[in-house]
PDB file of C-alpha atoms in Angstrom:
ATOM      1  CA  MET A  12      82.078 103.887  72.105  1.00  0.00           C
ATOM      2  CA  LYS A  13      82.078 106.735  69.673  1.00  0.00           C
ATOM      3  CA  ALA A  14      85.014 107.077  67.281  1.00  0.00           C
ATOM      4  CA  ALA A  15      87.772 109.241  68.654  1.00  0.00           C
ATOM      5  CA  LEU A  16      88.753 112.448  66.940  1.00  0.00           C
ATOM      6  CA  GLN A  17      92.136 112.004  65.289  1.00  0.00           C
ATOM      7  CA  ASN A  18      94.912 114.435  66.243  1.00  0.00           C
ATOM      8  CA  LYS A  19      95.354 116.381  62.944  1.00  0.00           C
ATOM      9  CA  SER A  20      98.765 117.678  64.008  1.00  0.00           C
ATOM     10  CA  ASP A  21     100.024 114.177  64.787  1.00  0.00           C
ATOM     11  CA  PRO A  22      98.228 111.369  62.978  1.00  0.00           C
ATOM     12  CA  ASP A  23      99.912 108.784  65.184  1.00  0.00           C
ATOM     13  CA  LYS A  24      97.922 110.053  68.143  1.00  0.00           C
ATOM     14  CA  ILE A  25      94.279 108.995  68.524  1.00  0.00           C
ATOM     15  CA  PHE A  26      93.128 112.040  70.427  1.00  0.00           C
ATOM     16  CA  GLU A  27      93.483 115.699  69.832  1.00  0.00           C
ATOM     17  CA  PHE A  28      95.667 117.223  72.569  1.00  0.00           C
ATOM     18  CA  THR A  29      95.936 121.006  72.389  1.00  0.00           C
ATOM     19  CA  PRO A  30      98.085 123.458  74.348  1.00  0.00           C
ATOM     20  CA  ARG A  31      94.881 124.447  76.153  1.00  0.00           C
ATOM     21  CA  ASP A  32      94.272 120.895  77.184  1.00  0.00           C
ATOM     22  CA  PHE A  33      97.869 120.608  78.518  1.00  0.00           C
ATOM     23  CA  ALA A  34      97.478 123.855  80.419  1.00  0.00           C
ATOM     24  CA  ARG A  35      94.291 122.611  82.048  1.00  0.00           C
ATOM     25  CA  VAL A  36      95.971 119.344  83.054  1.00  0.00           C
ATOM     26  CA  ARG A  37      98.882 121.314  84.612  1.00  0.00           C
ATOM     27  CA  ALA A  38      96.504 123.551  86.548  1.00  0.00           C
ATOM     28  CA  MET A  39      94.361 120.631  87.780  1.00  0.00           C
ATOM     29  CA  ILE A  40      97.196 118.430  88.995  1.00  0.00           C
ATOM     30  CA  TYR A  41      98.777 121.444  90.708  1.00  0.00           C
ATOM     31  CA  ARG A  42      95.560 122.190  92.569  1.00  0.00           C
ATOM     32  CA  LYS A  43      94.964 118.538  93.464  1.00  0.00           C
ATOM     33  CA  ALA A  44      98.496 117.368  94.400  1.00  0.00           C
ATOM     34  CA  GLY A  45     100.853 120.348  94.239  1.00  0.00           C
ATOM     35  CA  ILE A  46     102.681 118.767  91.295  1.00  0.00           C
ATOM     36  CA  SER A  47     104.284 121.323  89.022  1.00  0.00           C
ATOM     37  CA  LEU A  48     104.596 119.855  85.492  1.00  0.00           C
ATOM     38  CA  SER A  49     107.101 121.451  83.176  1.00  0.00           C
ATOM     39  CA  GLU A  50     106.515 122.117  79.488  1.00  0.00           C
ATOM     40  CA  SER A  51     108.661 119.116  78.680  1.00  0.00           C
ATOM     41  CA  LYS A  52     106.063 116.716  80.191  1.00  0.00           C
ATOM     42  CA  GLN A  53     103.516 117.210  77.437  1.00  0.00           C
ATOM     43  CA  GLU A  54     104.171 113.846  75.752  1.00  0.00           C
ATOM     44  CA  MET A  55     104.191 112.030  79.069  1.00  0.00           C
ATOM     45  CA  VAL A  56     100.813 113.633  79.994  1.00  0.00           C
ATOM     46  CA  TYR A  57      99.267 112.650  76.675  1.00  0.00           C
ATOM     47  CA  SER A  58     100.513 109.061  76.902  1.00  0.00           C
ATOM     48  CA  ARG A  59      99.260 108.466  80.459  1.00  0.00           C
ATOM     49  CA  LEU A  60      95.945 110.275  80.163  1.00  0.00           C
ATOM     50  CA  ALA A  61      95.077 108.817  76.739  1.00  0.00           C
ATOM     51  CA  ARG A  62      94.691 105.449  78.594  1.00  0.00           C
ATOM     52  CA  ARG A  63      92.128 107.065  80.888  1.00  0.00           C
ATOM     53  CA  LEU A  64      90.186 108.382  77.890  1.00  0.00           C
ATOM     54  CA  ARG A  65      90.140 104.907  76.351  1.00  0.00           C
ATOM     55  CA  ALA A  66      89.079 103.310  79.632  1.00  0.00           C
ATOM     56  CA  LYS A  67      86.212 105.801  80.049  1.00  0.00           C
ATOM     57  CA  GLY A  68      85.125 105.554  76.445  1.00  0.00           C
ATOM     58  CA  MET A  69      85.650 109.253  75.852  1.00  0.00           C
ATOM     59  CA  THR A  70      86.599 110.899  72.545  1.00  0.00           C
ATOM     60  CA  SER A  71      88.487 114.006  73.567  1.00  0.00           C
ATOM     61  CA  PHE A  72      90.589 115.513  76.338  1.00  0.00           C
ATOM     62  CA  THR A  73      88.051 118.316  76.585  1.00  0.00           C
ATOM     63  CA  GLU A  74      85.332 115.827  77.387  1.00  0.00           C
ATOM     64  CA  TYR A  75      87.462 114.055  79.963  1.00  0.00           C
ATOM     65  CA  LEU A  76      88.672 117.205  81.732  1.00  0.00           C
ATOM     66  CA  ASP A  77      85.176 118.668  81.774  1.00  0.00           C
ATOM     67  CA  ALA A  78      83.908 115.517  83.458  1.00  0.00           C
ATOM     68  CA  LEU A  79      86.682 115.701  86.047  1.00  0.00           C
ATOM     69  CA  GLU A  80      85.982 119.330  86.838  1.00  0.00           C
ATOM     70  CA  SER A  81      82.256 118.687  87.213  1.00  0.00           C
ATOM     71  CA  GLY A  82      83.225 117.004  90.469  1.00  0.00           C
ATOM     72  CA  ARG A  83      80.890 114.012  89.987  1.00  0.00           C
ATOM     73  CA  ASN A  84      83.558 111.309  89.938  1.00  0.00           C
ATOM     74  CA  ALA A  85      85.943 111.090  92.916  1.00  0.00           C
ATOM     75  CA  ASP A  86      87.290 107.750  91.714  1.00  0.00           C
ATOM     76  CA  GLU A  87      88.432 109.246  88.425  1.00  0.00           C
ATOM     77  CA  TRP A  88      90.198 112.079  90.192  1.00  0.00           C
ATOM     78  CA  GLU A  89      92.142 109.352  91.969  1.00  0.00           C
ATOM     79  CA  ALA A  90      92.924 107.648  88.684  1.00  0.00           C
ATOM     80  CA  PHE A  91      93.980 110.970  87.124  1.00  0.00           C
ATOM     81  CA  THR A  92      96.374 111.652  89.991  1.00  0.00           C
ATOM     82  CA  ASN A  93      97.751 108.111  89.934  1.00  0.00           C
ATOM     83  CA  ALA A  94      98.418 108.414  86.220  1.00  0.00           C
ATOM     84  CA  LEU A  95     100.472 111.578  86.574  1.00  0.00           C
ATOM     85  CA  THR A  96     102.502 110.427  89.591  1.00  0.00           C
ATOM     86  CA  THR A  97     106.042 109.279  88.862  1.00  0.00           C
ATOM     87  CA  ASN A  98     107.156 106.236  90.910  1.00  0.00           C
ATOM     88  CA  LEU A  99     110.829 105.694  90.242  1.00  0.00           C
ATOM     89  CA  THR A 100     112.316 103.795  93.181  1.00  0.00           C
ATOM     90  CA  SER A 101     114.515 100.873  94.173  1.00  0.00           C
ATOM     91  CA  PHE A 102     115.772  99.111  97.276  1.00  0.00           C
ATOM     92  CA  PHE A 103     118.431 101.119  99.167  1.00  0.00           C
ATOM     93  CA  ARG A 104     118.358 103.899  96.677  1.00  0.00           C
ATOM     94  CA  GLU A 105     120.826 106.691  97.650  1.00  0.00           C
ATOM     95  CA  ALA A 106     122.528 104.180  99.936  1.00  0.00           C
ATOM     96  CA  HIS A 107     124.576 106.757 101.860  1.00  0.00           C
ATOM     97  CA  HIS A 108     121.492 107.626 103.930  1.00  0.00           C
ATOM     98  CA  PHE A 109     120.985 104.235 105.579  1.00  0.00           C
ATOM     99  CA  PRO A 110     124.187 104.070 107.688  1.00  0.00           C
ATOM    100  CA  ILE A 111     123.308 107.553 108.928  1.00  0.00           C
ATOM    101  CA  LEU A 112     119.784 106.252 109.830  1.00  0.00           C
ATOM    102  CA  ALA A 113     121.245 103.258 111.640  1.00  0.00           C
ATOM    103  CA  GLU A 114     123.653 105.381 113.675  1.00  0.00           C
ATOM    104  CA  HIS A 115     120.886 107.817 114.607  1.00  0.00           C
ATOM    105  CA  ALA A 116     118.591 104.951 115.669  1.00  0.00           C
ATOM    106  CA  LEU A 117     121.117 103.396 117.932  1.00  0.00           C
ATOM    107  CA  LYS A 118     121.556 106.706 119.837  1.00  0.00           C
ATOM    108  CA  MET A 119     117.836 106.814 120.697  1.00  0.00           C
ATOM    109  CA  LYS A 120     116.808 105.328 124.038  1.00  0.00           C
ATOM    110  CA  GLU A 121     113.153 104.786 123.192  1.00  0.00           C
ATOM    111  CA  PRO A 122     111.180 103.090 120.436  1.00  0.00           C
ATOM    112  CA  LEU A 123     111.623 104.954 117.178  1.00  0.00           C
ATOM    113  CA  THR A 124     108.931 106.321 114.903  1.00  0.00           C
ATOM    114  CA  ILE A 125     109.762 106.874 111.249  1.00  0.00           C
ATOM    115  CA  TRP A 126     107.611 108.376 108.469  1.00  0.00           C
ATOM    116  CA  CYS A 127     108.353 107.584 104.853  1.00  0.00           C
ATOM    117  CA  SER A 128     106.261 110.231 103.139  1.00  0.00           C
ATOM    118  CA  ALA A 129     106.558 109.053  99.534  1.00  0.00           C
ATOM    119  CA  SER A 130     106.663 105.246  99.725  1.00  0.00           C
ATOM    120  CA  SER A 131     105.880 104.496  96.084  1.00  0.00           C
ATOM    121  CA  THR A 132     105.816 100.680  95.620  1.00  0.00           C
ATOM    122  CA  GLY A 133     107.451 100.030  98.977  1.00  0.00           C
ATOM    123  CA  GLU A 134     111.156  99.635  98.313  1.00  0.00           C
ATOM    124  CA  GLU A 135     112.065 102.641 100.446  1.00  0.00           C
ATOM    125  CA  PRO A 136     110.088 101.828 103.628  1.00  0.00           C
ATOM    126  CA  TYR A 137     111.191  98.215 103.431  1.00  0.00           C
ATOM    127  CA  SER A 138     114.814  99.398 103.052  1.00  0.00           C
ATOM    128  CA  ILE A 139     114.293 101.462 106.249  1.00  0.00           C
ATOM    129  CA  ALA A 140     112.882  98.392 107.974  1.00  0.00           C
ATOM    130  CA  MET A 141     115.847  96.231 106.877  1.00  0.00           C
ATOM    131  CA  THR A 142     118.230  98.867 108.104  1.00  0.00           C
ATOM    132  CA  MET A 143     116.545  98.846 111.497  1.00  0.00           C
ATOM    133  CA  CYS A 144     116.629  95.049 111.736  1.00  0.00           C
ATOM    134  CA  GLU A 145     120.347  95.039 110.893  1.00  0.00           C
ATOM    135  CA  ALA A 146     121.145  97.902 113.289  1.00  0.00           C
ATOM    136  CA  PHE A 147     119.386  96.155 116.240  1.00  0.00           C
ATOM    137  CA  ASP A 148     120.267  92.619 115.030  1.00  0.00           C
ATOM    138  CA  THR A 149     116.692  91.403 115.270  1.00  0.00           C
ATOM    139  CA  LEU A 150     113.640  90.992 113.046  1.00  0.00           C
ATOM    140  CA  THR A 151     111.658  92.811 115.747  1.00  0.00           C
ATOM    141  CA  PRO A 152     113.499  96.095 116.228  1.00  0.00           C
ATOM    142  CA  PRO A 153     111.984  98.865 118.449  1.00  0.00           C
ATOM    143  CA  VAL A 154     110.592 100.868 115.554  1.00  0.00           C
ATOM    144  CA  THR A 155     107.295 101.839 114.006  1.00  0.00           C
ATOM    145  CA  ILE A 156     107.341 102.872 110.309  1.00  0.00           C
ATOM    146  CA  VAL A 157     104.482 104.707 108.663  1.00  0.00           C
ATOM    147  CA  ALA A 158     104.668 104.810 104.867  1.00  0.00           C
ATOM    148  CA  THR A 159     102.447 107.018 102.822  1.00  0.00           C
ATOM    149  CA  ASP A 160     101.844 107.927  99.189  1.00  0.00           C
ATOM    150  CA  ILE A 161      99.222 109.783  97.158  1.00  0.00           C
ATOM    151  CA  ASP A 162      98.977 106.937  94.597  1.00  0.00           C
ATOM    152  CA  THR A 163      96.673 104.196  95.758  1.00  0.00           C
ATOM    153  CA  ASN A 164      97.878 101.739  93.071  1.00  0.00           C
ATOM    154  CA  VAL A 165     101.483 101.746  94.223  1.00  0.00           C
ATOM    155  CA  LEU A 166     100.309 101.392  97.871  1.00  0.00           C
ATOM    156  CA  GLU A 167      98.612  98.141  97.006  1.00  0.00           C
ATOM    157  CA  THR A 168     101.901  96.808  95.563  1.00  0.00           C
ATOM    158  CA  ALA A 169     103.785  98.078  98.613  1.00  0.00           C
ATOM    159  CA  ALA A 170     101.414  96.495 101.162  1.00  0.00           C
ATOM    160  CA  SER A 171     101.646  93.124  99.297  1.00  0.00           C
ATOM    161  CA  GLY A 172     105.454  93.143  99.528  1.00  0.00           C
ATOM    162  CA  VAL A 173     105.722  91.073  96.360  1.00  0.00           C
ATOM    163  CA  TYR A 174     108.361  91.929  93.740  1.00  0.00           C
ATOM    164  CA  THR A 175     109.979  90.451  90.698  1.00  0.00           C
ATOM    165  CA  ILE A 176     113.328  88.839  91.637  1.00  0.00           C
ATOM    166  CA  ASP A 177     115.251  91.181  89.420  1.00  0.00           C
ATOM    167  CA  ARG A 178     114.515  93.971  91.908  1.00  0.00           C
ATOM    168  CA  LEU A 179     117.052  92.298  94.217  1.00  0.00           C
ATOM    169  CA  GLU A 180     119.905  92.098  91.641  1.00  0.00           C
ATOM    170  CA  LYS A 181     122.000  94.714  93.371  1.00  0.00           C
ATOM    171  CA  MET A 182     121.256  93.532  96.870  1.00  0.00           C
ATOM    172  CA  PRO A 183     123.862  91.473  98.757  1.00  0.00           C
ATOM    173  CA  LYS A 184     122.795  87.777  98.744  1.00  0.00           C
ATOM    174  CA  ASP A 185     122.924  87.417 102.509  1.00  0.00           C
ATOM    175  CA  ARG A 186     120.577  90.375 102.936  1.00  0.00           C
ATOM    176  CA  ALA A 187     118.154  89.089 100.259  1.00  0.00           C
ATOM    177  CA  ARG A 188     118.121  85.643 101.980  1.00  0.00           C
ATOM    178  CA  ARG A 189     117.416  87.181 105.381  1.00  0.00           C
ATOM    179  CA  PHE A 190     114.571  89.395 104.366  1.00  0.00           C
ATOM    180  CA  PHE A 191     112.862  87.822 101.355  1.00  0.00           C
ATOM    181  CA  GLN A 192     111.082  84.562 100.550  1.00  0.00           C
ATOM    182  CA  LYS A 193     111.459  83.178  97.020  1.00  0.00           C
ATOM    183  CA  GLY A 194     108.375  82.094  95.149  1.00  0.00           C
ATOM    184  CA  LYS A 195     107.927  78.548  93.884  1.00  0.00           C
ATOM    185  CA  GLY A 196     105.794  76.911  91.198  1.00  0.00           C
ATOM    186  CA  GLU A 197     103.437  79.495  89.740  1.00  0.00           C
ATOM    187  CA  ARG A 198     105.169  82.229  91.737  1.00  0.00           C
ATOM    188  CA  ALA A 199     108.656  81.365  90.528  1.00  0.00           C
ATOM    189  CA  GLY A 200     110.514  84.514  89.646  1.00  0.00           C
ATOM    190  CA  LEU A 201     108.859  86.467  92.448  1.00  0.00           C
ATOM    191  CA  VAL A 202     109.991  87.266  95.991  1.00  0.00           C
ATOM    192  CA  ARG A 203     108.020  88.388  98.963  1.00  0.00           C
ATOM    193  CA  VAL A 204     109.154  90.477 101.944  1.00  0.00           C
ATOM    194  CA  ARG A 205     109.243  88.393 105.151  1.00  0.00           C
ATOM    195  CA  PRO A 206     106.145  88.770 107.338  1.00  0.00           C
ATOM    196  CA  GLU A 207     108.277  90.186 110.199  1.00  0.00           C
ATOM    197  CA  LEU A 208     109.386  93.012 107.989  1.00  0.00           C
ATOM    198  CA  ARG A 209     105.901  93.744 106.642  1.00  0.00           C
ATOM    199  CA  GLN A 210     104.658  93.990 110.258  1.00  0.00           C
ATOM    200  CA  LEU A 211     107.031  96.894 110.881  1.00  0.00           C
ATOM    201  CA  VAL A 212     105.424  99.040 108.190  1.00  0.00           C
ATOM    202  CA  SER A 213     101.897 100.376 107.934  1.00  0.00           C
ATOM    203  CA  PHE A 214     100.796 101.955 104.596  1.00  0.00           C
ATOM    204  CA  LYS A 215      98.324 104.750 104.250  1.00  0.00           C
ATOM    205  CA  GLN A 216      97.170 107.009 101.469  1.00  0.00           C
ATOM    206  CA  LEU A 217      98.216 110.592 102.077  1.00  0.00           C
ATOM    207  CA  ASN A 218      98.218 113.751  99.873  1.00  0.00           C
ATOM    208  CA  LEU A 219     100.981 116.073 101.090  1.00  0.00           C
ATOM    209  CA  LEU A 220      98.766 118.962  99.852  1.00  0.00           C
ATOM    210  CA  GLY A 221      95.766 117.636 101.738  1.00  0.00           C
ATOM    211  CA  ASN A 222      94.219 119.672 104.478  1.00  0.00           C
ATOM    212  CA  ALA A 223      94.423 116.786 106.982  1.00  0.00           C
ATOM    213  CA  TRP A 224      97.163 114.236 107.294  1.00  0.00           C
ATOM    214  CA  PRO A 225      96.031 110.854 108.671  1.00  0.00           C
ATOM    215  CA  ILE A 226      99.190 110.505 110.802  1.00  0.00           C
ATOM    216  CA  THR A 227     100.345 111.759 114.160  1.00  0.00           C
ATOM    217  CA  GLY A 228     103.850 112.457 115.347  1.00  0.00           C
ATOM    218  CA  PRO A 229     106.244 113.066 116.759  1.00  0.00           C
ATOM    219  CA  PHE A 230     108.725 111.333 114.462  1.00  0.00           C
ATOM    220  CA  ASP A 231     112.353 110.551 115.070  1.00  0.00           C
ATOM    221  CA  VAL A 232     112.940 110.457 111.285  1.00  0.00           C
ATOM    222  CA  ILE A 233     111.035 111.648 108.216  1.00  0.00           C
ATOM    223  CA  PHE A 234     112.062 110.467 104.713  1.00  0.00           C
ATOM    224  CA  CYS A 235     110.924 112.852 102.004  1.00  0.00           C
ATOM    225  CA  ARG A 236     113.208 111.931  99.111  1.00  0.00           C
ATOM    226  CA  ASN A 237     112.760 112.759  95.427  1.00  0.00           C
ATOM    227  CA  VAL A 238     109.228 114.056  95.767  1.00  0.00           C
ATOM    228  CA  MET A 239     109.831 117.765  96.415  1.00  0.00           C
ATOM    229  CA  ILE A 240     111.337 118.087  92.959  1.00  0.00           C
ATOM    230  CA  TYR A 241     107.807 117.910  91.614  1.00  0.00           C
ATOM    231  CA  PHE A 242     106.670 120.902  93.673  1.00  0.00           C
ATOM    232  CA  ASP A 243     107.441 124.604  93.297  1.00  0.00           C
ATOM    233  CA  LYS A 244     109.239 126.471  96.118  1.00  0.00           C
ATOM    234  CA  PRO A 245     106.013 127.852  97.776  1.00  0.00           C
ATOM    235  CA  THR A 246     104.576 124.354  97.884  1.00  0.00           C
ATOM    236  CA  GLN A 247     107.816 122.939  99.250  1.00  0.00           C
ATOM    237  CA  GLY A 248     107.815 125.593 101.952  1.00  0.00           C
ATOM    238  CA  LYS A 249     104.234 124.814 102.905  1.00  0.00           C
ATOM    239  CA  ILE A 250     105.012 121.092 103.290  1.00  0.00           C
ATOM    240  CA  LEU A 251     108.193 121.610 105.225  1.00  0.00           C
ATOM    241  CA  SER A 252     106.454 123.966 107.595  1.00  0.00           C
ATOM    242  CA  ARG A 253     104.055 121.138 108.392  1.00  0.00           C
ATOM    243  CA  PHE A 254     106.922 118.664 108.852  1.00  0.00           C
ATOM    244  CA  ALA A 255     108.625 120.651 111.568  1.00  0.00           C
ATOM    245  CA  PRO A 256     105.985 120.351 114.319  1.00  0.00           C
ATOM    246  CA  LEU A 257     105.739 116.611 113.654  1.00  0.00           C
ATOM    247  CA  MET A 258     109.422 115.968 114.462  1.00  0.00           C
ATOM    248  CA  LYS A 259     111.099 115.231 117.812  1.00  0.00           C
ATOM    249  CA  PRO A 260     113.708 117.789 118.865  1.00  0.00           C
ATOM    250  CA  GLN A 261     116.599 115.633 117.594  1.00  0.00           C
ATOM    251  CA  GLY A 262     114.750 114.298 114.579  1.00  0.00           C
ATOM    252  CA  LEU A 263     116.294 113.962 111.095  1.00  0.00           C
ATOM    253  CA  LEU A 264     114.787 114.760 107.732  1.00  0.00           C
ATOM    254  CA  PHE A 265     116.189 112.914 104.684  1.00  0.00           C
ATOM    255  CA  ALA A 266     115.950 114.577 101.227  1.00  0.00           C
ATOM    256  CA  GLY A 267     116.732 113.390  97.742  1.00  0.00           C
ATOM    257  CA  HIS A 268     120.137 113.863  96.165  1.00  0.00           C
ATOM    258  CA  SER A 269     118.942 116.741  93.898  1.00  0.00           C
ATOM    259  CA  GLU A 270     116.795 118.509  96.494  1.00  0.00           C
ATOM    260  CA  ASN A 271     117.740 121.505  98.602  1.00  0.00           C
ATOM    261  CA  PHE A 272     115.311 122.478 101.370  1.00  0.00           C
ATOM    262  CA  LEU A 273     117.249 125.528 102.627  1.00  0.00           C
ATOM    263  CA  TYR A 274     115.817 127.723  99.892  1.00  0.00           C
ATOM    264  CA  ALA A 275     112.276 126.721 100.821  1.00  0.00           C
ATOM    265  CA  THR A 276     112.276 126.992 104.617  1.00  0.00           C
ATOM    266  CA  ASP A 277     114.205 128.323 107.617  1.00  0.00           C
ATOM    267  CA  ALA A 278     112.921 125.620 109.938  1.00  0.00           C
ATOM    268  CA  PHE A 279     115.748 123.245 109.129  1.00  0.00           C
ATOM    269  CA  ARG A 280     119.495 123.331 108.815  1.00  0.00           C
ATOM    270  CA  LEU A 281     121.785 121.055 106.845  1.00  0.00           C
ATOM    271  CA  ARG A 282     123.442 118.379 108.989  1.00  0.00           C
ATOM    272  CA  GLY A 283     125.117 116.373 106.221  1.00  0.00           C
ATOM    273  CA  LYS A 284     124.691 115.347 102.613  1.00  0.00           C
ATOM    274  CA  THR A 285     120.943 115.884 102.018  1.00  0.00           C
ATOM    275  CA  VAL A 286     120.185 115.231 105.722  1.00  0.00           C
ATOM    276  CA  TYR A 287     118.522 118.000 107.734  1.00  0.00           C
ATOM    277  CA  GLU A 288     117.741 118.670 111.365  1.00  0.00           C
ATOM    278  CA  LEU A 289     115.478 121.220 113.079  1.00  0.00           C
ATOM    279  CA  ASP A 290     117.086 124.628 113.444  1.00  0.00           C
ATOM    280  CA  HIS A 291     116.332 125.294 117.099  1.00  0.00           C
ATOM    281  CA  ARG A 292     118.223 128.612 117.030  1.00  0.00           C
ATOM    282  CA  ARG A 293     115.884 130.062 114.448  1.00  0.00           C
ATOM    283  CA  SER A 294     112.887 128.624 116.238  1.00  0.00           C
ATOM    284  CA  ALA A 295     113.978 130.214 119.507  1.00  0.00           C
ATOM    285  CA  ALA A 296     114.604 133.534 117.750  1.00  0.00           C
ATOM    286  CA  GLY A 297     111.132 133.362 116.277  1.00  0.00           C
ATOM    287  CA  MET A 298     109.611 132.813 119.689  1.00  0.00           C
ATOM    288  CA  ARG A 299     111.560 135.810 121.121  1.00  0.00           C
ATOM    289  CA  ASN A 300     110.300 137.972 118.257  1.00  0.00           C
ATOM    290  CA  ASP A 301     106.712 136.902 118.988  1.00  0.00           C
ATOM    291  CA  THR A 302     106.879 137.976 122.663  1.00  0.00           C
TER     292      THR A 302
END
């Protein structure tokens, strides 16, 4: 490995990272994943991508970004995207949504289909699965859950269903006992989601900006929480326009606490706190205008 060029403007950094480099990264991740990085993310970008430069034995961001744009390394594009994806999550995050989900599920008279479109390390889809088990009072509720994410690393964690025990600190003890198995011996300090719960969820890699989505609807519920904040309004509108045809007429769309979809689309209307439903009135008006 050749010696890296020291960052003259910041001696504590191994690699030179110029405004031009940052602008290239912003443009590339936007094209690849629709993620809109703000100016304040420069330090985060340097920290995460510097690891990739070291792993690849490269000496500059220019060399690394040139190699990516040459298109010769699909695996590194995946690593680049994974590095810049934020995966903050927890079990039953934004807990007010789950009673609404349970109530909605019990009104349905057929098996439910739920899509968790940003599953991260699995806490959200497993929280959905636990909610369904509790609502129907069985470990085999009439539900199919599809959980997707762009980050292949977090999907591996999610599919394994193994977590450190501290992830359950805020969970009621009776719920934790019902749905998790505690590790022993070498696995002490770890917990694993029960097999019945894991069987309710299938994990797939999916880029919301991709041309083809490896899923089929219709869905009774779509969870798209705390991911739209990384997209600009045109990108949000594009994604939401693809959600609408995948939803059943009475389907619900759950958003994150800081997200507002009404400014990005007219396909949905607000039903409750960050919960949306299809706006059939506008859909019908649109059909009349087309005739």
